Coordinates of C-alpha atoms in Angstrom, one line a residue:
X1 CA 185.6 276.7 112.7
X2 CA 187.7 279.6 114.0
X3 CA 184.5 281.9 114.2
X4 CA 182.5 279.5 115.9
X5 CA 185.2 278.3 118.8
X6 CA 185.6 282.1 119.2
X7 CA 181.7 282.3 119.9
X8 CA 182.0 279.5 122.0
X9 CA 184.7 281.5 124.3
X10 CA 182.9 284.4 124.2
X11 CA 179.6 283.3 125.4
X12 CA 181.5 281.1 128.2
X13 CA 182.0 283.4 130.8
X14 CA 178.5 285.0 130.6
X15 CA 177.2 280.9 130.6
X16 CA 179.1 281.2 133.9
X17 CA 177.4 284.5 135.3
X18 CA 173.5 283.3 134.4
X19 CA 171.8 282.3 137.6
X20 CA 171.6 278.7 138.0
X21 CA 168.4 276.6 137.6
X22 CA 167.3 274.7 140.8
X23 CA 165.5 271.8 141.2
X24 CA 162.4 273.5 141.7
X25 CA 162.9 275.4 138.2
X26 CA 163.7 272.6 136.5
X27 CA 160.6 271.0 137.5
X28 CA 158.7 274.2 136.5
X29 CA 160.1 273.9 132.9
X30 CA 160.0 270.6 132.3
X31 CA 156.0 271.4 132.8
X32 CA 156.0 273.8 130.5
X33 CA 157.7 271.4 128.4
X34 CA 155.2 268.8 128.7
X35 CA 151.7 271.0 128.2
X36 CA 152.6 271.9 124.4
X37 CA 153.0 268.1 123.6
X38 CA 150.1 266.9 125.7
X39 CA 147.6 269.1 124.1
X40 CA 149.3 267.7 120.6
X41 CA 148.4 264.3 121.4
X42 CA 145.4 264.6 124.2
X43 CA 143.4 265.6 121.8
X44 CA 142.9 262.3 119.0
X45 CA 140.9 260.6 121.8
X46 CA 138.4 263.3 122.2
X47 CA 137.7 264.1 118.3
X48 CA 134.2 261.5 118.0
X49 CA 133.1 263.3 121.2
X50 CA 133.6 267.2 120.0
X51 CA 132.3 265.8 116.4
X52 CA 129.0 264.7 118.5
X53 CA 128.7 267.6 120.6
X54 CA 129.5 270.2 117.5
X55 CA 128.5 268.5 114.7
X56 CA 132.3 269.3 113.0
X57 CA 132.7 266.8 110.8
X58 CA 135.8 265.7 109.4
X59 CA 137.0 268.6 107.6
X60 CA 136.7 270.6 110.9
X61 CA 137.9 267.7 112.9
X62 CA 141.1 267.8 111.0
X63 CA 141.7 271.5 111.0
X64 CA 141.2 271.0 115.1
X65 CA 144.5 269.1 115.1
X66 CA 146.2 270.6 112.2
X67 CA 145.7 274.2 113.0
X68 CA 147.4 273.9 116.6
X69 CA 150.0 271.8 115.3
X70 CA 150.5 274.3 112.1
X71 CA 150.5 277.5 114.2
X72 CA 153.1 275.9 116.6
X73 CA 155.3 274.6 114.2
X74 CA 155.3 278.2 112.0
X75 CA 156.2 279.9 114.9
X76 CA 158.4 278.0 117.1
X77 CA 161.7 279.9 115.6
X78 CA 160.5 282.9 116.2
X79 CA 159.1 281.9 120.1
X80 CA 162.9 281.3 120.7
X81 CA 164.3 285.0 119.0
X82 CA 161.9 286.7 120.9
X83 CA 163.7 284.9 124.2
X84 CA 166.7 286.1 123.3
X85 CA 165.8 289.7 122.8
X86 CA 163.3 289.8 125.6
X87 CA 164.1 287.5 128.4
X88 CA 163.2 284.2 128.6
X89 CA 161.6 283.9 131.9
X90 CA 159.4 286.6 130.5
X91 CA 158.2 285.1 127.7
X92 CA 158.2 281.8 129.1
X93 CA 155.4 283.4 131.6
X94 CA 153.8 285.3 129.0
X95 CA 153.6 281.8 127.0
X96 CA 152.3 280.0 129.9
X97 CA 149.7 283.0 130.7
X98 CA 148.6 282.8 127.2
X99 CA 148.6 278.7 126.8
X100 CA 146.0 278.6 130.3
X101 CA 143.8 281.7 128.4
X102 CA 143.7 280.2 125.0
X103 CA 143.1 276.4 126.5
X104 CA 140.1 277.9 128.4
X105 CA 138.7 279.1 125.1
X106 CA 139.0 275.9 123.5
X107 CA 137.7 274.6 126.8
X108 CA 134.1 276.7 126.7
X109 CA 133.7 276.5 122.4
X110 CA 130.5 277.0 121.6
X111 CA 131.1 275.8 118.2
X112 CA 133.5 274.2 115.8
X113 CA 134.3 277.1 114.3
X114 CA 135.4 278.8 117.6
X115 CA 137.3 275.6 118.6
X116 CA 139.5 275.9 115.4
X117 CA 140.8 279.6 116.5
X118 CA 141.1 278.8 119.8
X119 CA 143.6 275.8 118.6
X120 CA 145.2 278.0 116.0
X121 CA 145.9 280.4 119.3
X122 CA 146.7 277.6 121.7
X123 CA 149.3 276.7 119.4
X124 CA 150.6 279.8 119.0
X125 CA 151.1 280.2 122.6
X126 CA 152.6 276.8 122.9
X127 CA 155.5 278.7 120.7
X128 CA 156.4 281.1 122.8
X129 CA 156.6 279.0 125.9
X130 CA 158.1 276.1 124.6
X131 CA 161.7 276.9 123.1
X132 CA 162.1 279.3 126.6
X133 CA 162.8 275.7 128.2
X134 CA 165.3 274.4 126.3
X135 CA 167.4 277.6 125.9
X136 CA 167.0 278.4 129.8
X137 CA 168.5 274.6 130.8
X138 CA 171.7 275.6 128.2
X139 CA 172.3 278.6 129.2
X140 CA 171.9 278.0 133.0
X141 CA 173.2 274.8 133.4
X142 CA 176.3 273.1 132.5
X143 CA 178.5 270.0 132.8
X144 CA 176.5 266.9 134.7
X145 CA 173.9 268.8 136.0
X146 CA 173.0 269.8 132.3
X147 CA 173.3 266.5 131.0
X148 CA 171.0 265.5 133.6
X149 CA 168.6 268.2 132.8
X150 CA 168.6 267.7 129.0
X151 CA 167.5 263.7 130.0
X152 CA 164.9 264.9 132.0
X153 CA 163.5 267.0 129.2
X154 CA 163.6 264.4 127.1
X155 CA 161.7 262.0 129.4
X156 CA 159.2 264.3 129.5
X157 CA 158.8 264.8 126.1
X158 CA 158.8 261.0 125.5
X159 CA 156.1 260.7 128.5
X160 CA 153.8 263.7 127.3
X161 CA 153.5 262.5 124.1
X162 CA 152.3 259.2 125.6
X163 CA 150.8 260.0 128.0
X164 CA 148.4 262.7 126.6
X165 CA 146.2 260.2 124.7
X166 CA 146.2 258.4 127.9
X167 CA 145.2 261.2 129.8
X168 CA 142.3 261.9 127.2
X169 CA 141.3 258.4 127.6
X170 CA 140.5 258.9 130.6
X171 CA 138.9 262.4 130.7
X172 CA 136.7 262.1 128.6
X173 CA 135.6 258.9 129.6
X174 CA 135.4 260.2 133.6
X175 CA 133.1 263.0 132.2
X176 CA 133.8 265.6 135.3
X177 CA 130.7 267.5 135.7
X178 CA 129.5 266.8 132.7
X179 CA 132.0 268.1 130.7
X180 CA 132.9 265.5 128.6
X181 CA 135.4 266.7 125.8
X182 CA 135.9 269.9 127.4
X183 CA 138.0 268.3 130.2
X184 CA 140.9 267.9 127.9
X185 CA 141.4 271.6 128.1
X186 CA 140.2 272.9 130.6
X187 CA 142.5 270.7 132.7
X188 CA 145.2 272.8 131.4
X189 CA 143.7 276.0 132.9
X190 CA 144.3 275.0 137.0
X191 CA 148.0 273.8 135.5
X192 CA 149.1 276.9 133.7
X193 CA 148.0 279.0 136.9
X194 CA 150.4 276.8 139.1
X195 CA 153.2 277.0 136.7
X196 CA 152.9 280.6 136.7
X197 CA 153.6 280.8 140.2
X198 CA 156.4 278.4 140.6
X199 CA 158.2 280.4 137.4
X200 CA 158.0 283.9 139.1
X201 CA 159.2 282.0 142.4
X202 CA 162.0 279.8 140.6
X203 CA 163.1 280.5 137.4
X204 CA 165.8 282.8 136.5
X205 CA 165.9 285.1 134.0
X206 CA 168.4 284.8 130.9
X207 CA 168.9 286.2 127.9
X208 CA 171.6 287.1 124.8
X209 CA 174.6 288.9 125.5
X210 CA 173.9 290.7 122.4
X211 CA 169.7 290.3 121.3
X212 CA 169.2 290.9 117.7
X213 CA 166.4 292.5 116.1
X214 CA 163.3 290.1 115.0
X215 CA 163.8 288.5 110.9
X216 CA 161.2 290.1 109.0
X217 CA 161.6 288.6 105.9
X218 CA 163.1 285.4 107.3
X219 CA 159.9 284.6 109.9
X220 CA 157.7 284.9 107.0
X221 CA 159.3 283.4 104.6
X222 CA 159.5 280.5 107.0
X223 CA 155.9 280.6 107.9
X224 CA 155.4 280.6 104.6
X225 CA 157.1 277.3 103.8
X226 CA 156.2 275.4 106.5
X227 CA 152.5 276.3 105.8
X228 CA 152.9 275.2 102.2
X229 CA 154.4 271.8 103.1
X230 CA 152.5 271.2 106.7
X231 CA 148.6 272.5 105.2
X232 CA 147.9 270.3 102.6
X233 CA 149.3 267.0 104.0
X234 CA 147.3 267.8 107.4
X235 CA 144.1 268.7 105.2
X236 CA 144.5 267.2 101.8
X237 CA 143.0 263.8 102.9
X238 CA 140.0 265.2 104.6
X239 CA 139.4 268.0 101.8
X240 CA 139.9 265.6 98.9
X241 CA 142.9 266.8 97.6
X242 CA 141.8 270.3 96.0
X243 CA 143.6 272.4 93.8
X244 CA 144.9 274.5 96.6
X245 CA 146.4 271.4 98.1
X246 CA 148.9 270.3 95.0
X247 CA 149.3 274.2 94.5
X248 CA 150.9 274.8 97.8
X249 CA 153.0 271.8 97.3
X250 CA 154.4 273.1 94.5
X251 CA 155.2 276.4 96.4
X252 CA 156.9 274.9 99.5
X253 CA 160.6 274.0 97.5
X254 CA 160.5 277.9 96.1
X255 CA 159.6 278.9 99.5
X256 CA 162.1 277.2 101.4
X257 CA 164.7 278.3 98.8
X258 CA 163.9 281.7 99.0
X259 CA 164.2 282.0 103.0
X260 CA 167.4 280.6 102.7
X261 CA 168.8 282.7 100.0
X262 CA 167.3 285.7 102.6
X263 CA 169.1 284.1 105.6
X264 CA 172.9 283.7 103.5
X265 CA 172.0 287.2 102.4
X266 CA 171.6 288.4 105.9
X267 CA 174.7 286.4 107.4
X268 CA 176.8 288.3 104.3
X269 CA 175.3 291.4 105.1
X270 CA 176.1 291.3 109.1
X271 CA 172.7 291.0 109.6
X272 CA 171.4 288.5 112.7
X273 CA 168.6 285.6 110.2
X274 CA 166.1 284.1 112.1
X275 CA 168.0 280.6 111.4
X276 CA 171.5 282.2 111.1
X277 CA 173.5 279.6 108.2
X278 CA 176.4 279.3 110.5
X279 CA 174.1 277.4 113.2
X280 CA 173.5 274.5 110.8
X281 CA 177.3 274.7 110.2
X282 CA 177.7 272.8 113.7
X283 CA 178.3 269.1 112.4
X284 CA 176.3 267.9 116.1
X285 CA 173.3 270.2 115.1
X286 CA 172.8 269.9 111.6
X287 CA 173.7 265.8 111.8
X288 CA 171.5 265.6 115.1
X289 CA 168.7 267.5 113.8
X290 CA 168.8 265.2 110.5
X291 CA 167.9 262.1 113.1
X292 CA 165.1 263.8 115.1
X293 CA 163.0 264.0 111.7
X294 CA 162.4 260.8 111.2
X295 CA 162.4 259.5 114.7
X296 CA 159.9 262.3 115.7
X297 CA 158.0 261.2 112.4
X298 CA 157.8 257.8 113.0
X299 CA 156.7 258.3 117.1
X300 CA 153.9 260.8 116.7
X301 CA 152.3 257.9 112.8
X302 CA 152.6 255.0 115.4
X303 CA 150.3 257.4 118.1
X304 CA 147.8 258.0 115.7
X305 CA 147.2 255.1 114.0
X306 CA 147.8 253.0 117.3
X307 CA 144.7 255.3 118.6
X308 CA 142.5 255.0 116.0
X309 CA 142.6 251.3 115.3
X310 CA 142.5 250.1 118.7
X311 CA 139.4 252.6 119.5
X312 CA 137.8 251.9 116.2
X313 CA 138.9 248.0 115.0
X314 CA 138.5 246.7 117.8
X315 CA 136.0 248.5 119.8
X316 CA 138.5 249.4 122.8
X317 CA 137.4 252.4 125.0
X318 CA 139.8 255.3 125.2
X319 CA 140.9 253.9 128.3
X320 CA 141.7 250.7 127.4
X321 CA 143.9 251.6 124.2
X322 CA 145.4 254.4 126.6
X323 CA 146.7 251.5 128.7
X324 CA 148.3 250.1 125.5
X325 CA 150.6 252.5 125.8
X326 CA 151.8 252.8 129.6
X327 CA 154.3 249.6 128.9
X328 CA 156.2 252.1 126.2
X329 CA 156.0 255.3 128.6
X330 CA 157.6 253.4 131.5
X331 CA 160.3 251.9 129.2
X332 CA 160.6 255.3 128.0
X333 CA 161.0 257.2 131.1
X334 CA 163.1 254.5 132.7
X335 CA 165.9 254.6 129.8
X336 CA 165.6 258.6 129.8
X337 CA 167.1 258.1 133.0
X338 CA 169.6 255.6 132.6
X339 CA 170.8 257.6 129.5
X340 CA 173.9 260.2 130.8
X341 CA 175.4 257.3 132.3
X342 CA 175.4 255.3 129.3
X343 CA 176.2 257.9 127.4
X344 CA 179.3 258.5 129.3
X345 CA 180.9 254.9 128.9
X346 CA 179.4 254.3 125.4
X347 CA 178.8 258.1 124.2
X348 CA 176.7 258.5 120.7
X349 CA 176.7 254.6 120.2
X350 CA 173.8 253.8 122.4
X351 CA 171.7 256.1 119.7
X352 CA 172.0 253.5 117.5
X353 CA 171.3 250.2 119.8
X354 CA 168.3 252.5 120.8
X355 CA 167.2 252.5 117.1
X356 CA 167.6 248.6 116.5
X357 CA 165.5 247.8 120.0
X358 CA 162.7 250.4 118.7
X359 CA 162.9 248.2 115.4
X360 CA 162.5 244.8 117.1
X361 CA 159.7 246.3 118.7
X362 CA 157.6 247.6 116.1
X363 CA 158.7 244.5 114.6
X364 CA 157.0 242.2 117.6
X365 CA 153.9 244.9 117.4
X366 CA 153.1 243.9 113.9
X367 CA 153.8 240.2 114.3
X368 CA 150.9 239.9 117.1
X369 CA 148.4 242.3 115.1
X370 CA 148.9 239.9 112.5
X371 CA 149.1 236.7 114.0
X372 CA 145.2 237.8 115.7
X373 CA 143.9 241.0 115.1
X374 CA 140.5 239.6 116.1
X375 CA 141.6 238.0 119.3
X376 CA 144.4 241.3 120.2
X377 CA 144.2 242.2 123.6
X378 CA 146.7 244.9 125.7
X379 CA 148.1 242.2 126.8
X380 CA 149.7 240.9 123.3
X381 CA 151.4 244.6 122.8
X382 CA 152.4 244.6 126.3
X383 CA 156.4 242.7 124.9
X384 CA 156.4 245.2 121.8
X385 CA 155.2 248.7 123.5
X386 CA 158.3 247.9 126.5
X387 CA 161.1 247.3 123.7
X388 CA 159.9 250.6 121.5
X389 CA 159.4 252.5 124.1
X390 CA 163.1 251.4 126.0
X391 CA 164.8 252.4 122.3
X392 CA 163.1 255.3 121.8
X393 CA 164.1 256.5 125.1
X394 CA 167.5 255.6 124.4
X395 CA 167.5 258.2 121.4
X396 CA 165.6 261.1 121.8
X397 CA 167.0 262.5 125.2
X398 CA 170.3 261.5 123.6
X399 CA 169.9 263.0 120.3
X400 CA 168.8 266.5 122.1
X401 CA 172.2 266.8 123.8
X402 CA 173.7 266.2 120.9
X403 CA 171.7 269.0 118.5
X404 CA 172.7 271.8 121.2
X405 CA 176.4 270.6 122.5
X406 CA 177.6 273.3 120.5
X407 CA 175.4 276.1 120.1
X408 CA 176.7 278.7 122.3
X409 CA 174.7 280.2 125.1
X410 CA 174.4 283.6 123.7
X411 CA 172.1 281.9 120.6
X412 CA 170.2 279.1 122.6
X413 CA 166.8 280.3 121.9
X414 CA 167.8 280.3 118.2
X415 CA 169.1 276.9 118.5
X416 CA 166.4 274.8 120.8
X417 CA 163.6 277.4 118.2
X418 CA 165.7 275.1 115.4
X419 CA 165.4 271.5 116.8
X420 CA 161.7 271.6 118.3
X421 CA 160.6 273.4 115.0
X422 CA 162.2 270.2 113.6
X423 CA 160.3 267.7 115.9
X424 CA 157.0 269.4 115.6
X425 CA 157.1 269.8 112.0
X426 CA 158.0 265.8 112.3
X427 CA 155.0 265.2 114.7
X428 CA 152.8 267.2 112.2
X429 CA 154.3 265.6 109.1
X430 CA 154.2 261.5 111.5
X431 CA 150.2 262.0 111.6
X432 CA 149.8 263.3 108.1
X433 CA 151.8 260.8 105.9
X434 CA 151.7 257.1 108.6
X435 CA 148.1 258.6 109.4
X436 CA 146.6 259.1 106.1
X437 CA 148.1 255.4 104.8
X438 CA 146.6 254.0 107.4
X439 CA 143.4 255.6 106.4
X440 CA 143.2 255.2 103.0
X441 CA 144.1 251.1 103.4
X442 CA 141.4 250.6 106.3
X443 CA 138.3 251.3 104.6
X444 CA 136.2 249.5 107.2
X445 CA 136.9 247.9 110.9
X446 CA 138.1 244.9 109.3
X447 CA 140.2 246.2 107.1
X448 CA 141.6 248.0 109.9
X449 CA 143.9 245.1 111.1
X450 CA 146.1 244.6 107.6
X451 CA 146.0 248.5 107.4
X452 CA 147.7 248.5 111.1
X453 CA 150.1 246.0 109.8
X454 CA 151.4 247.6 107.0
X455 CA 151.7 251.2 108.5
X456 CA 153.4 249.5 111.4
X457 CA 155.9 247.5 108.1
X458 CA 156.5 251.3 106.9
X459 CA 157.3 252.6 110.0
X460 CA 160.0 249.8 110.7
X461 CA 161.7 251.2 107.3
X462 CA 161.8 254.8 108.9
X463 CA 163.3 253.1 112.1
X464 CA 165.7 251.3 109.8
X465 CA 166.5 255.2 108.1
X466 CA 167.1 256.7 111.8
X467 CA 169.4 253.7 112.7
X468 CA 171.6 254.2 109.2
X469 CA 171.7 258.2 109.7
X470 CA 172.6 257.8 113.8
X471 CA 175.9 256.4 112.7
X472 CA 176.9 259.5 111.5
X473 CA 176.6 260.9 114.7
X474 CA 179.7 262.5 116.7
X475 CA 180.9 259.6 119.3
X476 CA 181.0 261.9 122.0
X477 CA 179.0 264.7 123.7
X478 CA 179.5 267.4 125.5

């Protein structure tokens, strides 16, 4: 504890001497922000169209999603390190400079195969742009105007992920110049250009006091487990469950153990780890990050399966199952809001009510698809989508103050690299596990409405799980 106050004091002066973010900054981060997730979710709505126009198949189709999400999760960590030693207004342009390249590949694809690294490298530019935004609102914001910021960001976060299947939707249905599929993508391209300019205009530079060298061993040792747990649950459904599949499962615990024998190893030795041990010594962090797993789990299995058996049980366009959703965004965005002010009478509590609204939501969504599947309209989900969506947005901007309240400014890349390595990993592991239940149970379009149901009946369980582990949460935040 005395080490870590000490760090606290020690970075608080040069907190001070960073160059505040404006209001025109914020915005341009909070875009960055939002891209990364879009493209995570924009893309489920498009996959029948790129299978018809590439003939991918579902092999291919899978490693479309999985192989951003994969790349992005491996290298998230290391996206925020590289902040801290090189700037991170730098890499946040060189991120953004590299997401608009690599979505204009994905964008002009001539094949499946092309599409796949394209993804792969989209991903991996999400990375570096991504934990920039996080670690440039701690570490040049404070008090109110912080808490204020970290809201935001989570607002956006909730409404990206929402509200990049319903910007799919309605690409690919507009068809702009013929493009079709392509849209999704190449929509990104005119974006990333504009954020460019705003962040050389608006965004101030920050870095660590004292930057430490990359973690060799650490980043791939890492990459390696997250690629042994994250690879075959993404493609083991698809592929049939190979031999590679159970053998990389069985690698992941030895992995993981290994890179955190390296990291105590390194914090012994005086070294700087990649995830320094002492981080997840912050009772906030380590009990907030705990939280986000689940909840980020659950959001991104409801998406997908939401997606799917609304566009293929019931025949809905990608418009019309898009519009599903905007009932849950709102709710979302409006209790993103609302949250520093409830979080300054109630503090941590409100995590929790959040979690038991979510519940009763999920709850009402599963009543109506099985009360009438055949007869469910947008309207029926319209009472469920506004109570999920008005708890989730009671926890997850919430729970993101919480995971960095204590991670001093000189190691917010490290720390912000920590929690959305967390939530990705979560969005990757939400589609792979809810997702391929759901699949496996609805082996035809009728089937679909009893698989729907009991994914949904799961999902309330993992609700349930994030209610019982947000009690443990500190009562206040900084």
């Amino acid at each position: 504890m005395t080490t870590t106050s000490a760090s606290v004091r020690t970075s608080a002066p040069a907190a001070r001497r960073a160059p505040a973010l404006g209001t025109l900054g914020l915005f341009t981060v909070l875009l960055g922000a939002a891209l990364p997730l879009i493209d995570f979710f924009i893309v489920n709505v498009a996959l029948p169209s790129i299978d018809h126009d590439l003939a991918a198949g579902p092999a291919l189709l899978e490693l479309v999603v999985a192989g951003y999400g994969l790349s992005y999760s491996v290298l998230l960590v290391l996206g925020g390190r590289l902040g801290d030693l090189f700037g991170r207004r730098r890499l946040f342009l060189a991120g953004m400079a590299a997401f608009g390249l690599t979505s204009l590949a994905c964008g002009l694809a001539p094949d499946a195969w092309t599409l796949v690294a394209a993804r792969v490298a989209q991903g991996a530019a999400a990375a570096l742009m991504l934990p920039q935004v996080l670690a440039t609102i701690h570490s040049s914001t404070e008090g109110p105007r912080r808490a204020r910021a970290l809201s935001l960001y989570g607002a956006t976060a909730g409404l990206a992920m929402a509200g990049g299947q319903i910007l799919g939707g309605v690409l690919v249905t507009a068809d702009i110049a013929g493009t079709g599929w392509r849209a999704v993508f190449l929509v990104n391209v005119p974006v990333a250009v504009a954020g460019l300019v705003l962040a050389l205009r608006s965004v101030p530079e920050t870095r660590s006091d004292r930057p430490a060298p990359v973690d060799v061993p650490g980043t791939l040792l890492l990459a390696l487990a997250l690629l042994a747990l994250l690879a075959p649950l993404t493609e083991g459904r698809a592929a049939g469950w190979p031999l590679w599949t159970w053998v990389s499962l069985v690698v992941f615990p030895f992995a993981a153990a290994a890179f955190w024998w390296v990291e105590r190893r390194a914090d012994r030795r005086g070294a700087t780890p990649l995830v320094p041990p002492s981080l997840l010594a912050l009772v906030p962090l380590r009990r907030g990050l705990v939280v986000v797993l689940p909840l980020s789990l659950g959001f991104s299995g409801f998406m997908f399966v939401m997606a799917v058996a609304l566009q293929q049980g019931l025949a809905m366009g990608a418009v019309a199952s898009g519009l599903a959703l905007v009932p849950m965004a709102l709710a979302f965005f409006g209790a993103s809001l609302a949250g520093p002010r409830l979080v300054r009478r109630w503090g941590t509590r409100i995590v929790p009510v959040g979690a038991l609204l979510q519940g009763l939501g999920v709850g009402a969504i599963a009543w109506a698809v099985g009360h009438d599947w055949q007869g469910l309209s947008v309207g029926d989900l319209v009472p469920g989508m506004a109570v999920a969506g008005l708890g989730q947005g009671l926890q997850l901007p919430v729970l993101f103050r919480v995971v960095l309240s204590e991670v001093p400014s000189e190691r917010a890349g490290v720390g912000s690299g920590v929690m959305v390595t967390t939530q990705q990993s979560a969005l990757t592991l939400g589609v792979a596990t809810l997702g391929s239940l759901f699949l496996s149970l609805a082996a035809s379009p009728a089937d679909m409405g009893g698989a729907l149901r009991t994914t949904l009946l799961v999902q309330l369980g993992v609700v349930v799980l994030t209610l019982l582990l947000s009690l443990r949460l500190p009562r206040t935040v900084k």
